[in-house]
């Protein structure tokens, strides 16, 4: 009979990723629990998930599109903003919930062993649900503006992969460093607040000067956001200068994950 040895000893990157796959049922269990908690005893239910991007869309479209008359490179401004919010909201949900997941599960971590990375990974499921709900707002907006969806939409799973890597990198880095210095967790909302201002969610490259454009190209989430628009709109061209920012997410994720698994055994002593 096959025996499975459960150990908390580090097993390297490949072994740790395999261990996450072995615990995929636990990831789904955590995700189902979070879904029940999120929508239990709420009046609007999933309506809250539509209200959040809708509110941001109305604010950005009114101030930047209607009052300031900002250009959206040929797209209706509301569509430009909402296509940017799809990737950004997916990213921000995983970051906020993922960084809080270790502290929220402190009692569970102290009682039983499981790979701590399953907690941030479980947030991906909820973020995907939120993303699907946001598309309920995106589709009628497409019809309103008589826009067609590009055949390149088939590449959205690939864009989601990089979108997820960007979020998990920040989650793993922050939680790996914050298990002893919790002040680091307070830096995350600060980074997210300013991060949207260097990500093309509601403004275009032409809005920035040459120096700021360079910073923009170095921002991986800017590359992800542009990749979203490339997948959704047939007329949108992907600037190849964004490609390094997209590909660098793979080594960044691996580094963040390595740092996380290196320190996860110490979490129960400090949380």
mmCIF file of C-alpha atoms in Angstrom:
data_model
loop_
_atom_site.group_PDB
_atom_site.id
_atom_site.type_symbol
_atom_site.label_atom_id
_atom_site.label_comp_id
_atom_site.label_asym_id
_atom_site.label_seq_id
_atom_site.Cartn_x
_atom_site.Cartn_y
_atom_site.Cartn_z
ATOM 1 C CA UNK A 1 0.000 0.000 0.000
ATOM 2 C CA UNK A 2 1.316 3.425 -0.981
ATOM 3 C CA UNK A 3 2.290 5.604 1.948
ATOM 4 C CA UNK A 4 2.491 9.408 1.984
ATOM 5 C CA UNK A 5 4.963 11.164 4.242
ATOM 6 C CA UNK A 6 3.816 14.587 5.402
ATOM 7 C CA UNK A 7 6.641 16.870 6.418
ATOM 8 C CA UNK A 8 7.203 20.573 6.883
ATOM 9 C CA UNK A 9 10.811 20.351 5.746
ATOM 10 C CA UNK A 10 11.646 22.500 2.689
ATOM 11 C CA UNK A 11 11.608 20.502 -0.543
ATOM 12 C CA UNK A 12 12.709 23.144 -3.043
ATOM 13 C CA UNK A 13 10.679 25.106 -5.558
ATOM 14 C CA UNK A 14 9.507 22.219 -7.726
ATOM 15 C CA UNK A 15 8.675 20.062 -4.720
ATOM 16 C CA UNK A 16 6.773 22.896 -3.062
ATOM 17 C CA UNK A 17 4.759 23.573 -6.204
ATOM 18 C CA UNK A 18 3.937 19.855 -6.432
ATOM 19 C CA UNK A 19 2.857 19.945 -2.803
ATOM 20 C CA UNK A 20 0.489 22.827 -3.569
ATOM 21 C CA UNK A 21 -1.011 20.700 -6.349
ATOM 22 C CA UNK A 22 -1.404 17.778 -3.945
ATOM 23 C CA UNK A 23 -3.351 20.080 -1.605
ATOM 24 C CA UNK A 24 -5.620 21.448 -4.341
ATOM 25 C CA UNK A 25 -8.694 20.012 -2.597
ATOM 26 C CA UNK A 26 -7.847 22.083 0.489
ATOM 27 C CA UNK A 27 -7.467 25.188 -1.681
ATOM 28 C CA UNK A 28 -10.965 24.614 -3.035
ATOM 29 C CA UNK A 29 -12.307 24.067 0.490
ATOM 30 C CA UNK A 30 -10.870 27.376 1.664
ATOM 31 C CA UNK A 31 -12.291 29.104 -1.419
ATOM 32 C CA UNK A 32 -15.767 27.680 -0.807
ATOM 33 C CA UNK A 33 -15.599 28.834 2.802
ATOM 34 C CA UNK A 34 -14.634 32.352 1.727
ATOM 35 C CA UNK A 35 -17.451 32.482 -0.818
ATOM 36 C CA UNK A 36 -20.010 31.580 1.841
ATOM 37 C CA UNK A 37 -18.619 34.174 4.239
ATOM 38 C CA UNK A 38 -18.458 36.868 1.572
ATOM 39 C CA UNK A 39 -22.044 36.579 0.388
ATOM 40 C CA UNK A 40 -23.776 35.284 3.513
ATOM 41 C CA UNK A 41 -26.311 37.633 5.139
ATOM 42 C CA UNK A 42 -25.898 40.325 2.460
ATOM 43 C CA UNK A 43 -28.850 42.107 0.923
ATOM 44 C CA UNK A 44 -27.387 42.642 -2.525
ATOM 45 C CA UNK A 45 -25.328 39.446 -2.649
ATOM 46 C CA UNK A 46 -23.244 39.359 -5.809
ATOM 47 C CA UNK A 47 -24.548 42.859 -6.575
ATOM 48 C CA UNK A 48 -21.745 44.213 -4.395
ATOM 49 C CA UNK A 49 -19.241 42.714 -6.825
ATOM 50 C CA UNK A 50 -20.823 44.702 -9.659
ATOM 51 C CA UNK A 51 -21.218 47.861 -7.583
ATOM 52 C CA UNK A 52 -17.482 48.191 -6.892
ATOM 53 C CA UNK A 53 -16.233 48.336 -10.522
ATOM 54 C CA UNK A 54 -19.340 50.295 -11.529
ATOM 55 C CA UNK A 55 -18.604 52.989 -8.943
ATOM 56 C CA UNK A 56 -14.960 53.243 -10.024
ATOM 57 C CA UNK A 57 -16.044 53.344 -13.679
ATOM 58 C CA UNK A 58 -18.501 56.186 -13.092
ATOM 59 C CA UNK A 59 -15.977 58.242 -11.106
ATOM 60 C CA UNK A 60 -13.118 57.836 -13.600
ATOM 61 C CA UNK A 61 -15.347 58.261 -16.655
ATOM 62 C CA UNK A 62 -16.952 61.412 -15.261
ATOM 63 C CA UNK A 63 -13.842 63.245 -14.041
ATOM 64 C CA UNK A 64 -11.277 62.120 -16.606
ATOM 65 C CA UNK A 65 -13.439 61.321 -19.607
ATOM 66 C CA UNK A 66 -16.243 63.883 -19.357
ATOM 67 C CA UNK A 67 -14.638 66.828 -17.514
ATOM 68 C CA UNK A 68 -10.963 66.549 -18.531
ATOM 69 C CA UNK A 69 -11.733 65.005 -21.957
ATOM 70 C CA UNK A 70 -8.845 62.552 -21.759
ATOM 71 C CA UNK A 71 -8.203 60.535 -24.902
ATOM 72 C CA UNK A 72 -8.533 56.732 -24.902
ATOM 73 C CA UNK A 73 -6.661 56.035 -28.166
ATOM 74 C CA UNK A 74 -9.786 55.472 -30.230
ATOM 75 C CA UNK A 75 -11.778 53.527 -27.655
ATOM 76 C CA UNK A 76 -14.866 54.835 -25.842
ATOM 77 C CA UNK A 77 -13.438 56.087 -22.556
ATOM 78 C CA UNK A 78 -15.789 53.996 -20.405
ATOM 79 C CA UNK A 79 -14.652 50.823 -22.185
ATOM 80 C CA UNK A 80 -11.013 51.838 -21.801
ATOM 81 C CA UNK A 81 -11.445 52.265 -18.049
ATOM 82 C CA UNK A 82 -13.473 49.117 -17.477
ATOM 83 C CA UNK A 83 -11.039 46.959 -19.467
ATOM 84 C CA UNK A 84 -8.276 48.297 -17.212
ATOM 85 C CA UNK A 85 -10.297 47.656 -14.067
ATOM 86 C CA UNK A 86 -10.814 43.989 -14.992
ATOM 87 C CA UNK A 87 -7.153 43.143 -14.545
ATOM 88 C CA UNK A 88 -6.502 45.649 -11.760
ATOM 89 C CA UNK A 89 -9.415 44.505 -9.576
ATOM 90 C CA UNK A 90 -8.420 40.868 -10.068
ATOM 91 C CA UNK A 91 -4.877 41.773 -9.028
ATOM 92 C CA UNK A 92 -5.857 43.927 -6.044
ATOM 93 C CA UNK A 93 -8.315 41.369 -4.654
ATOM 94 C CA UNK A 94 -5.666 38.634 -4.534
ATOM 95 C CA UNK A 95 -3.132 41.040 -3.016
ATOM 96 C CA UNK A 96 -5.393 42.383 -0.272
ATOM 97 C CA UNK A 97 -6.987 39.072 0.641
ATOM 98 C CA UNK A 98 -3.817 37.039 0.165
ATOM 99 C CA UNK A 99 -1.696 39.210 2.458
ATOM 100 C CA UNK A 100 -4.389 39.045 5.151
ATOM 101 C CA UNK A 101 -4.971 35.294 4.811
ATOM 102 C CA UNK A 102 -1.984 34.218 6.941
ATOM 103 C CA UNK A 103 -2.969 36.404 9.897
ATOM 104 C CA UNK A 104 -6.645 35.457 9.572
ATOM 105 C CA UNK A 105 -5.800 31.741 9.726
ATOM 106 C CA UNK A 106 -3.339 32.031 12.620
ATOM 107 C CA UNK A 107 -5.206 29.596 14.889
ATOM 108 C CA UNK A 108 -5.506 27.007 12.120
ATOM 109 C CA UNK A 109 -1.814 27.306 11.243
ATOM 110 C CA UNK A 110 -0.838 26.666 14.867
ATOM 111 C CA UNK A 111 -3.022 23.550 15.144
ATOM 112 C CA UNK A 112 -2.367 21.571 11.963
ATOM 113 C CA UNK A 113 0.221 21.374 9.215
ATOM 114 C CA UNK A 114 -0.522 22.282 5.621
ATOM 115 C CA UNK A 115 1.439 24.307 3.057
ATOM 116 C CA UNK A 116 0.717 27.913 4.013
ATOM 117 C CA UNK A 117 0.771 28.938 0.350
ATOM 118 C CA UNK A 118 -2.612 27.284 -0.160
ATOM 119 C CA UNK A 119 -4.177 30.239 1.681
ATOM 120 C CA UNK A 120 -3.137 32.884 -0.901
ATOM 121 C CA UNK A 121 -3.792 30.398 -3.723
ATOM 122 C CA UNK A 122 -7.373 29.930 -2.498
ATOM 123 C CA UNK A 123 -8.029 33.639 -3.036
ATOM 124 C CA UNK A 124 -7.565 33.134 -6.792
ATOM 125 C CA UNK A 125 -10.887 31.285 -6.966
ATOM 126 C CA UNK A 126 -12.762 34.178 -5.343
ATOM 127 C CA UNK A 127 -10.987 36.694 -7.574
ATOM 128 C CA UNK A 128 -12.080 34.675 -10.615
ATOM 129 C CA UNK A 129 -15.693 34.760 -9.419
ATOM 130 C CA UNK A 130 -15.420 38.536 -9.008
ATOM 131 C CA UNK A 131 -13.922 38.788 -12.492
ATOM 132 C CA UNK A 132 -16.750 36.817 -14.091
ATOM 133 C CA UNK A 133 -19.288 39.047 -12.331
ATOM 134 C CA UNK A 134 -17.477 42.164 -13.607
ATOM 135 C CA UNK A 135 -17.892 40.826 -17.145
ATOM 136 C CA UNK A 136 -21.636 41.146 -16.587
ATOM 137 C CA UNK A 137 -20.989 44.881 -16.640
ATOM 138 C CA UNK A 138 -18.491 44.764 -19.505
ATOM 139 C CA UNK A 139 -20.703 42.901 -22.005
ATOM 140 C CA UNK A 140 -23.646 45.382 -22.065
ATOM 141 C CA UNK A 141 -21.131 48.236 -22.308
ATOM 142 C CA UNK A 142 -19.655 46.586 -25.412
ATOM 143 C CA UNK A 143 -23.126 46.334 -26.929
ATOM 144 C CA UNK A 144 -23.936 49.936 -26.022
ATOM 145 C CA UNK A 145 -20.855 51.209 -27.846
ATOM 146 C CA UNK A 146 -21.333 48.712 -30.684
ATOM 147 C CA UNK A 147 -17.866 47.268 -30.174
ATOM 148 C CA UNK A 148 -16.916 43.767 -31.260
ATOM 149 C CA UNK A 149 -14.710 41.465 -29.235
ATOM 150 C CA UNK A 150 -11.407 40.423 -30.781
ATOM 151 C CA UNK A 151 -10.654 36.792 -31.658
ATOM 152 C CA UNK A 152 -7.596 37.310 -29.441
ATOM 153 C CA UNK A 153 -9.885 36.811 -26.451
ATOM 154 C CA UNK A 154 -8.721 33.175 -26.572
ATOM 155 C CA UNK A 155 -5.457 34.398 -25.013
ATOM 156 C CA UNK A 156 -7.181 35.688 -21.857
ATOM 157 C CA UNK A 157 -6.202 32.549 -19.847
ATOM 158 C CA UNK A 158 -2.555 33.387 -20.609
ATOM 159 C CA UNK A 159 -3.070 37.005 -19.518
ATOM 160 C CA UNK A 160 -4.807 35.772 -16.366
ATOM 161 C CA UNK A 161 -1.763 33.602 -15.681
ATOM 162 C CA UNK A 162 0.544 36.640 -15.699
ATOM 163 C CA UNK A 163 -2.056 38.686 -13.812
ATOM 164 C CA UNK A 164 -2.047 36.033 -11.089
ATOM 165 C CA UNK A 165 1.761 35.854 -10.978
ATOM 166 C CA UNK A 166 1.923 39.617 -10.394
ATOM 167 C CA UNK A 167 -0.493 39.389 -7.473
ATOM 168 C CA UNK A 168 1.053 36.315 -5.865
ATOM 169 C CA UNK A 169 4.553 37.777 -6.120
ATOM 170 C CA UNK A 170 3.482 40.755 -4.014
ATOM 171 C CA UNK A 171 1.570 38.504 -1.603
ATOM 172 C CA UNK A 172 4.462 36.095 -1.066
ATOM 173 C CA UNK A 173 7.064 38.841 -0.669
ATOM 174 C CA UNK A 174 4.993 40.845 1.821
ATOM 175 C CA UNK A 175 3.883 37.875 3.939
ATOM 176 C CA UNK A 176 7.362 36.320 3.941
ATOM 177 C CA UNK A 177 8.810 39.549 5.338
ATOM 178 C CA UNK A 178 5.894 40.479 7.604
ATOM 179 C CA UNK A 179 5.759 37.400 9.812
ATOM 180 C CA UNK A 180 8.125 39.215 12.204
ATOM 181 C CA UNK A 181 7.621 42.841 11.134
ATOM 182 C CA UNK A 182 3.889 43.348 10.735
ATOM 183 C CA UNK A 183 4.418 46.976 9.743
ATOM 184 C CA UNK A 184 5.206 45.671 6.261
ATOM 185 C CA UNK A 185 1.556 44.691 5.869
ATOM 186 C CA UNK A 186 0.632 48.362 6.242
ATOM 187 C CA UNK A 187 2.885 49.196 3.291
ATOM 188 C CA UNK A 188 0.824 47.022 0.922
ATOM 189 C CA UNK A 189 -2.279 49.301 0.818
ATOM 190 C CA UNK A 190 0.097 52.231 0.334
ATOM 191 C CA UNK A 191 1.703 50.524 -2.673
ATOM 192 C CA UNK A 192 -1.688 49.599 -4.106
ATOM 193 C CA UNK A 193 -2.969 53.156 -3.734
ATOM 194 C CA UNK A 194 -0.070 54.570 -5.756
ATOM 195 C CA UNK A 195 0.218 51.533 -8.022
ATOM 196 C CA UNK A 196 -2.953 52.372 -9.921
ATOM 197 C CA UNK A 197 -1.417 55.751 -10.822
ATOM 198 C CA UNK A 198 1.471 54.076 -12.657
ATOM 199 C CA UNK A 199 -0.799 51.516 -14.312
ATOM 200 C CA UNK A 200 -2.795 52.408 -17.467
ATOM 201 C CA UNK A 201 -6.210 51.849 -15.919
ATOM 202 C CA UNK A 202 -7.732 55.256 -16.633
ATOM 203 C CA UNK A 203 -5.038 57.116 -18.590
ATOM 204 C CA UNK A 204 -2.982 56.371 -21.686
ATOM 205 C CA UNK A 205 0.723 56.484 -22.444
ATOM 206 C CA UNK A 206 0.334 59.846 -24.209
ATOM 207 C CA UNK A 207 -0.705 61.384 -20.883
ATOM 208 C CA UNK A 208 2.798 60.844 -19.455
ATOM 209 C CA UNK A 209 6.098 62.496 -20.221
ATOM 210 C CA UNK A 210 9.049 60.513 -21.583
ATOM 211 C CA UNK A 211 10.619 59.822 -18.162
ATOM 212 C CA UNK A 212 7.353 58.656 -16.649
ATOM 213 C CA UNK A 213 6.729 56.437 -19.663
ATOM 214 C CA UNK A 214 9.946 54.587 -18.832
ATOM 215 C CA UNK A 215 8.659 53.938 -15.290
ATOM 216 C CA UNK A 216 5.418 52.750 -16.840
ATOM 217 C CA UNK A 217 7.218 50.195 -19.030
ATOM 218 C CA UNK A 218 8.987 48.829 -15.933
ATOM 219 C CA UNK A 219 5.663 48.221 -14.182
ATOM 220 C CA UNK A 220 4.574 44.583 -14.784
ATOM 221 C CA UNK A 221 0.925 45.436 -14.095
ATOM 222 C CA UNK A 222 1.044 48.025 -16.865
ATOM 223 C CA UNK A 223 2.067 45.231 -19.237
ATOM 224 C CA UNK A 224 -0.729 43.006 -17.913
ATOM 225 C CA UNK A 225 -3.319 45.763 -18.348
ATOM 226 C CA UNK A 226 -2.213 46.414 -21.908
ATOM 227 C CA UNK A 227 -2.358 42.677 -22.602
ATOM 228 C CA UNK A 228 -5.972 42.653 -21.396
ATOM 229 C CA UNK A 229 -6.907 45.353 -23.912
ATOM 230 C CA UNK A 230 -4.999 43.577 -26.678
ATOM 231 C CA UNK A 231 -7.105 40.463 -26.033
ATOM 232 C CA UNK A 232 -10.420 42.313 -25.897
ATOM 233 C CA UNK A 233 -10.273 44.883 -28.700
ATOM 234 C CA UNK A 234 -9.369 44.036 -32.316
ATOM 235 C CA UNK A 235 -7.910 47.498 -32.998
ATOM 236 C CA UNK A 236 -5.625 47.475 -29.962
ATOM 237 C CA UNK A 237 -1.899 46.934 -30.565
ATOM 238 C CA UNK A 238 0.381 45.576 -27.874
ATOM 239 C CA UNK A 239 3.495 47.715 -27.382
ATOM 240 C CA UNK A 240 6.460 45.321 -27.441
ATOM 241 C CA UNK A 241 8.274 47.524 -24.924
ATOM 242 C CA UNK A 242 5.865 46.050 -22.373
ATOM 243 C CA UNK A 243 7.021 42.502 -23.104
ATOM 244 C CA UNK A 244 10.004 42.480 -20.665
ATOM 245 C CA UNK A 245 7.696 43.707 -17.889
ATOM 246 C CA UNK A 246 5.378 40.801 -18.642
ATOM 247 C CA UNK A 247 8.017 38.068 -18.865
ATOM 248 C CA UNK A 248 9.859 39.205 -15.728
ATOM 249 C CA UNK A 249 6.815 38.139 -13.711
ATOM 250 C CA UNK A 250 7.871 34.488 -13.958
ATOM 251 C CA UNK A 251 11.225 34.874 -12.123
ATOM 252 C CA UNK A 252 9.666 37.410 -9.734
ATOM 253 C CA UNK A 253 6.956 34.929 -8.777
ATOM 254 C CA UNK A 254 9.478 32.121 -8.318
ATOM 255 C CA UNK A 255 11.649 34.334 -6.110
ATOM 256 C CA UNK A 256 8.652 35.420 -4.007
ATOM 257 C CA UNK A 257 7.458 31.824 -3.668
ATOM 258 C CA UNK A 258 10.951 30.643 -2.708
ATOM 259 C CA UNK A 259 11.197 33.325 0.003
ATOM 260 C CA UNK A 260 7.747 32.377 1.267
ATOM 261 C CA UNK A 261 8.423 28.642 1.591
ATOM 262 C CA UNK A 262 11.787 29.406 3.178
ATOM 263 C CA UNK A 263 10.085 31.253 6.032
ATOM 264 C CA UNK A 264 6.694 29.553 6.333
ATOM 265 C CA UNK A 265 7.841 27.181 9.089
ATOM 266 C CA UNK A 266 8.384 30.230 11.314
ATOM 267 C CA UNK A 267 4.904 31.682 10.821
ATOM 268 C CA UNK A 268 3.288 29.825 13.726
ATOM 269 C CA UNK A 269 5.877 31.243 16.134
ATOM 270 C CA UNK A 270 5.129 34.885 15.326
ATOM 271 C CA UNK A 271 1.509 35.239 14.180
#
